[in-house]
Amino acid sequence: MSEDLYQSALAYHRDPKPGKLEIKATKPLANQRDLALAYSPGVAAACREIVRDPQVASDYTLRGNLVAVITNGTAVLGLGDIGALAAKPVMEGKAVLFKQFADIDVFDIEVDERDPQRFVETVVGLAPTFGAINLEDIKAPDCFVIEEALKQRLDIPVLHDDQHGTAIVVCAAVLNGLRVVGKEIGRVHLVTAGAGAAALACLNLLVELGLPLENITVTDIAGVVYTGRVEEMDPYKARFARDTAQRTLAEALEGADIFLGLSAGGVVKPEWLAQMAAKPMILALANPVPEIMPEQAKAARPDAIIATGRTDFPNQVNNVLCFPFIFRGALDCGAREINYAMKIACVRAIAELAQAETTDIVRTAYGGMSLRFGPEYLIPKPFDPRLMEYLAPAVARAAMESGVATRPIEDLIAYRQSLQNRVFRTGLTMKPVFDLAREEVRRVVYAEGEQRRVLEVAQQAVTQGVARPILIGRPRVIEERIAELGLRLRPGTDVELLDPGDNPSFEAHCAAFYACTKRQGYTPAEARETVRRDATALAATLLRTDEADAMICGTVGRYLRHLRYVEEVIGKTPGVHRLTSMNAVVMHAGTLFIADTYVQEDPNAEDLAEISRLCAQQVRRFGIEPKVALLSHSNFGSHDTPSAAKMRDALRLLRGLEPELEVEGEMHANLALEAGLRLARFPDSRLTGRANLLIMPNQDAANIAFNLLQVLGEGTVIGPILLGAAKPVHIVTPSAGVRALLNMTALAAVQRR
């Protein structure tokens, strides 16, 4: 580690407050009643229910989502036996990974006890606190003894992640590596360097997956593990003893298909690899220095598939790919243990995900690199947001099928959707929209069809069944990028392509565009040139002529340029005077809708009333009943400025137009969001509870507000949602990612239903 990285790591752990964790309350504690519910006397109700039925502890306490990460510090990373206290930063780090990747809460526990039996007694005494136990960084063979004893005595999952997490990811890499080179697991020979806890767990799981025991040769510091050897032997290693004359790692590698290294850096010489079988797999997983560096292995065996434990080389074998999600699935179905069926299900889910197309989130996290299943991409990356929805349901299903689930999940499809909602914060808000979009799949035209993000969202739209994409762009470029991204889109089958330079309906489109714009100053020649060169104009024309049902544009270029063609070609819904836009900000505290964020700079009272009505209609499409607040620097007439006056006038108009709509104003934002403050200030308010649709006095206020909420409120944005157009169209922003584009696609697909 460089001195700069060393000091940066210390600062990271020290500032702005020591450590990486804190405890936060999940319930309000703001008044006497809250106190009575949280503690005495109210807490007694939850205690009595748990006495009556211990299973409901997961309903009334954190236990069902709480994992203990426990160590004695005897085998910490590459640091060795550093003791319990020095291991605490590592355990806190593991807790952060659980929370970040699977939304699982963790208490890290460092036990200053080296005797395995006394360690077991300590953990058994703590077990009522937790829904599962993750053993971490405990030396072999003590880890085997401790894990087995705890599994026998406890009815909650116990997993030594150093063993089994590593084993699961290694097995997924092996299965996919064999798929790439065209070999069968029942016919290959494997050699290990290392016979510790992780190596033996890998071998045991590979045997469960079909690798013949007799096809495995284990080596350690004393050489080959052979029948009759007594040096450095234990019962766990003895299972893999072979009747062989081989005594060294170099000898054992002759004819081997797979090398699995979980030992020490530099123990493999490049010349030894020459004797391995054709297209070998070399998993050199020692950290930070692999058994052989990838460039050395590749130079010696250009046909090899290589994996390491490091982030700076392809095929990083990292147990963060599995441990958060195997615990997620186990906790959610109330599993009594994590068995081989659940581990194998996790292996196969990881292997399957690597073969799916990757996402923009993963590529962004890894410097924009192209990730496509093959020799240098055998397993997913840790930041792949789909790990949760692939792995946890597979684990839960296996737990139920193997009979260890105490709270079986009745609807795995709904469960998978709930996991998506954990990963993508907009998922719960968007669920009613996606469900409606799937009922009748509509044609959605994308103006910037050559953009990689657009191609990825087209794939997602097809996969999730929410739209049939029409892509405007050059077919050759689109097809090349589909191949480059590893997408499964089939032009002409899954998606339609329209080449602006070779458009069979060019004359008809020109005529349609000119008919819409001839009173906008266009000549016939200008109309032809615009349709030929501007994809947004062409897409709008397709929507106008009913060759598409909805439209998405804006991934390139300024918002107002795209808006111009929407206004000129598509126009407004009859009865609507001006287009408007709204953004949703999805936060932990709930979803807020804010308008007008992009279109109307300084709307008058009549415009604000129309904005409120259009936005309220859209909010209902999310399955949410709108509660509208007209915001101002004034509270219920406290100021007579033009801005405050127009908000009061807008309220009057709205009450006449929409008497059933819950709306109040003009008021401060804090009164809109805090019902108690609002009623204390204005007891006659017709708005109940918390407002969810905030109408701002001008575009500056709206745009500033939603961007502040996005950053300070850690919110995720949906939008901008364009409202009032004669046909469904949305203009996204150039920064929109694939998930944001997919949300807008679904919204466009349902907007006229």
mmCIF file of N, CA and C in Angstrom, residues 547-588:
data_model
loop_
_atom_site.group_PDB
_atom_site.id
_atom_site.type_symbol
_atom_site.label_atom_id
_atom_site.label_comp_id
_atom_site.label_asym_id
_atom_site.label_seq_id
_atom_site.Cartn_x
_atom_site.Cartn_y
_atom_site.Cartn_z
ATOM 1 N N GLU A 547 -47.959 6.128 -36.577
ATOM 2 C CA GLU A 547 -47.039 5.013 -36.822
ATOM 3 C C GLU A 547 -46.297 4.624 -35.546
ATOM 4 N N ALA A 548 -46.465 5.396 -34.499
ATOM 5 C CA ALA A 548 -45.957 5.090 -33.167
ATOM 6 C C ALA A 548 -47.011 5.539 -32.167
ATOM 7 N N ASP A 549 -46.985 4.938 -30.978
ATOM 8 C CA ASP A 549 -47.967 5.286 -29.948
ATOM 9 C C ASP A 549 -47.419 6.271 -28.925
ATOM 10 N N ALA A 550 -46.102 6.350 -28.812
ATOM 11 C CA ALA A 550 -45.477 7.232 -27.821
ATOM 12 C C ALA A 550 -44.061 7.544 -28.284
ATOM 13 N N MET A 551 -43.438 8.524 -27.643
ATOM 14 C CA MET A 551 -42.138 9.004 -28.127
ATOM 15 C C MET A 551 -41.244 9.394 -26.956
ATOM 16 N N ILE A 552 -39.945 9.077 -27.098
ATOM 17 C CA ILE A 552 -38.918 9.488 -26.149
ATOM 18 C C ILE A 552 -37.797 10.180 -26.924
ATOM 19 N N CYS A 553 -37.369 11.348 -26.436
ATOM 20 C CA CYS A 553 -36.245 12.056 -27.038
ATOM 21 C C CYS A 553 -35.504 12.820 -25.947
ATOM 22 N N GLY A 554 -34.389 13.454 -26.306
ATOM 23 C CA GLY A 554 -33.707 14.327 -25.363
ATOM 24 C C GLY A 554 -32.395 13.825 -24.804
ATOM 25 N N THR A 555 -31.968 12.606 -25.170
ATOM 26 C CA THR A 555 -30.689 12.114 -24.639
ATOM 27 C C THR A 555 -29.516 12.915 -25.187
ATOM 28 N N VAL A 556 -29.732 13.628 -26.282
ATOM 29 C CA VAL A 556 -28.725 14.527 -26.864
ATOM 30 C C VAL A 556 -29.407 15.853 -27.163
ATOM 31 N N GLY A 557 -28.753 16.958 -26.820
ATOM 32 C CA GLY A 557 -29.297 18.273 -27.172
ATOM 33 C C GLY A 557 -30.081 18.926 -26.050
ATOM 34 N N ARG A 558 -30.442 20.181 -26.279
ATOM 35 C CA ARG A 558 -31.117 20.971 -25.262
ATOM 36 C C ARG A 558 -32.621 20.695 -25.246
ATOM 37 N N TYR A 559 -33.183 20.813 -24.053
ATOM 38 C CA TYR A 559 -34.592 20.518 -23.833
ATOM 39 C C TYR A 559 -35.489 21.358 -24.747
ATOM 40 N N LEU A 560 -35.216 22.658 -24.820
ATOM 41 C CA LEU A 560 -36.111 23.540 -25.568
ATOM 42 C C LEU A 560 -36.092 23.252 -27.063
ATOM 43 N N ARG A 561 -34.977 22.741 -27.593
ATOM 44 C CA ARG A 561 -34.944 22.391 -29.017
ATOM 45 C C ARG A 561 -35.919 21.257 -29.299
ATOM 46 N N HIS A 562 -35.908 20.251 -28.437
ATOM 47 C CA HIS A 562 -36.851 19.136 -28.617
ATOM 48 C C HIS A 562 -38.294 19.590 -28.388
ATOM 49 N N LEU A 563 -38.465 20.458 -27.376
ATOM 50 C CA LEU A 563 -39.817 20.928 -27.062
ATOM 51 C C LEU A 563 -40.436 21.660 -28.251
ATOM 52 N N ARG A 564 -39.615 22.348 -29.013
ATOM 53 C CA ARG A 564 -40.115 23.077 -30.177
ATOM 54 C C ARG A 564 -40.839 22.137 -31.147
ATOM 55 N N TYR A 565 -40.227 20.983 -31.444
ATOM 56 C CA TYR A 565 -40.859 20.057 -32.393
ATOM 57 C C TYR A 565 -42.097 19.405 -31.790
ATOM 58 N N VAL A 566 -42.076 19.157 -30.488
ATOM 59 C CA VAL A 566 -43.275 18.625 -29.841
ATOM 60 C C VAL A 566 -44.433 19.601 -30.005
ATOM 61 N N GLU A 567 -44.183 20.875 -29.774
ATOM 62 C CA GLU A 567 -45.233 21.881 -29.875
ATOM 63 C C GLU A 567 -45.692 22.069 -31.316
ATOM 64 N N GLU A 568 -44.754 22.053 -32.271
ATOM 65 C CA GLU A 568 -45.099 22.305 -33.672
ATOM 66 C C GLU A 568 -45.800 21.129 -34.329
ATOM 67 N N VAL A 569 -45.354 19.900 -34.040
ATOM 68 C CA VAL A 569 -45.850 18.727 -34.765
ATOM 69 C C VAL A 569 -46.940 17.991 -33.994
ATOM 70 N N ILE A 570 -46.741 17.809 -32.702
ATOM 71 C CA ILE A 570 -47.692 17.016 -31.920
ATOM 72 C C ILE A 570 -48.787 17.901 -31.344
ATOM 73 N N GLY A 571 -48.412 19.050 -30.853
ATOM 74 C CA GLY A 571 -49.398 19.984 -30.339
ATOM 75 C C GLY A 571 -49.930 19.606 -28.966
ATOM 76 N N LYS A 572 -50.996 20.314 -28.573
ATOM 77 C CA LYS A 572 -51.544 20.147 -27.227
ATOM 78 C C LYS A 572 -52.856 19.356 -27.270
ATOM 79 N N THR A 573 -53.170 18.733 -26.153
ATOM 80 C CA THR A 573 -54.464 18.078 -25.976
ATOM 81 C C THR A 573 -55.567 19.139 -26.053
ATOM 82 N N PRO A 574 -56.683 18.854 -26.754
ATOM 83 C CA PRO A 574 -57.779 19.827 -26.799
ATOM 84 C C PRO A 574 -58.171 20.292 -25.395
ATOM 85 N N GLY A 575 -58.291 21.589 -25.238
ATOM 86 C CA GLY A 575 -58.654 22.157 -23.945
ATOM 87 C C GLY A 575 -57.470 22.565 -23.088
ATOM 88 N N VAL A 576 -56.263 22.118 -23.466
ATOM 89 C CA VAL A 576 -55.061 22.498 -22.727
ATOM 90 C C VAL A 576 -54.452 23.731 -23.377
ATOM 91 N N HIS A 577 -54.128 24.728 -22.570
ATOM 92 C CA HIS A 577 -53.600 25.973 -23.110
ATOM 93 C C HIS A 577 -52.080 25.948 -23.259
ATOM 94 N N ARG A 578 -51.383 25.317 -22.312
ATOM 95 C CA ARG A 578 -49.915 25.299 -22.374
ATOM 96 C C ARG A 578 -49.393 23.962 -21.862
ATOM 97 N N LEU A 579 -48.317 23.489 -22.485
ATOM 98 C CA LEU A 579 -47.661 22.288 -21.980
ATOM 99 C C LEU A 579 -47.000 22.597 -20.635
ATOM 100 N N THR A 580 -46.796 21.566 -19.855
ATOM 101 C CA THR A 580 -46.117 21.724 -18.567
ATOM 102 C C THR A 580 -45.287 20.488 -18.267
ATOM 103 N N SER A 581 -44.461 20.571 -17.244
ATOM 104 C CA SER A 581 -43.614 19.432 -16.878
ATOM 105 C C SER A 581 -43.575 19.263 -15.370
ATOM 106 N N MET A 582 -43.325 18.033 -14.953
ATOM 107 C CA MET A 582 -43.312 17.689 -13.529
ATOM 108 C C MET A 582 -42.202 16.673 -13.292
ATOM 109 N N ASN A 583 -41.535 16.788 -12.155
ATOM 110 C CA ASN A 583 -40.564 15.788 -11.732
ATOM 111 C C ASN A 583 -41.026 15.150 -10.431
ATOM 112 N N ALA A 584 -40.775 13.857 -10.302
ATOM 113 C CA ALA A 584 -40.978 13.163 -9.033
ATOM 114 C C ALA A 584 -39.613 12.943 -8.397
ATOM 115 N N VAL A 585 -39.530 13.149 -7.092
ATOM 116 C CA VAL A 585 -38.309 12.869 -6.341
ATOM 117 C C VAL A 585 -38.651 11.799 -5.311
ATOM 118 N N VAL A 586 -38.072 10.615 -5.477
ATOM 119 C CA VAL A 586 -38.349 9.487 -4.593
ATOM 120 C C VAL A 586 -37.284 9.462 -3.505
ATOM 121 N N MET A 587 -37.705 9.632 -2.262
ATOM 122 C CA MET A 587 -36.792 9.679 -1.127
ATOM 123 C C MET A 587 -37.211 8.642 -0.091
ATOM 124 N N HIS A 588 -36.376 8.450 0.919
ATOM 125 C CA HIS A 588 -36.714 7.512 1.990
ATOM 126 C C HIS A 588 -38.022 7.910 2.673
#
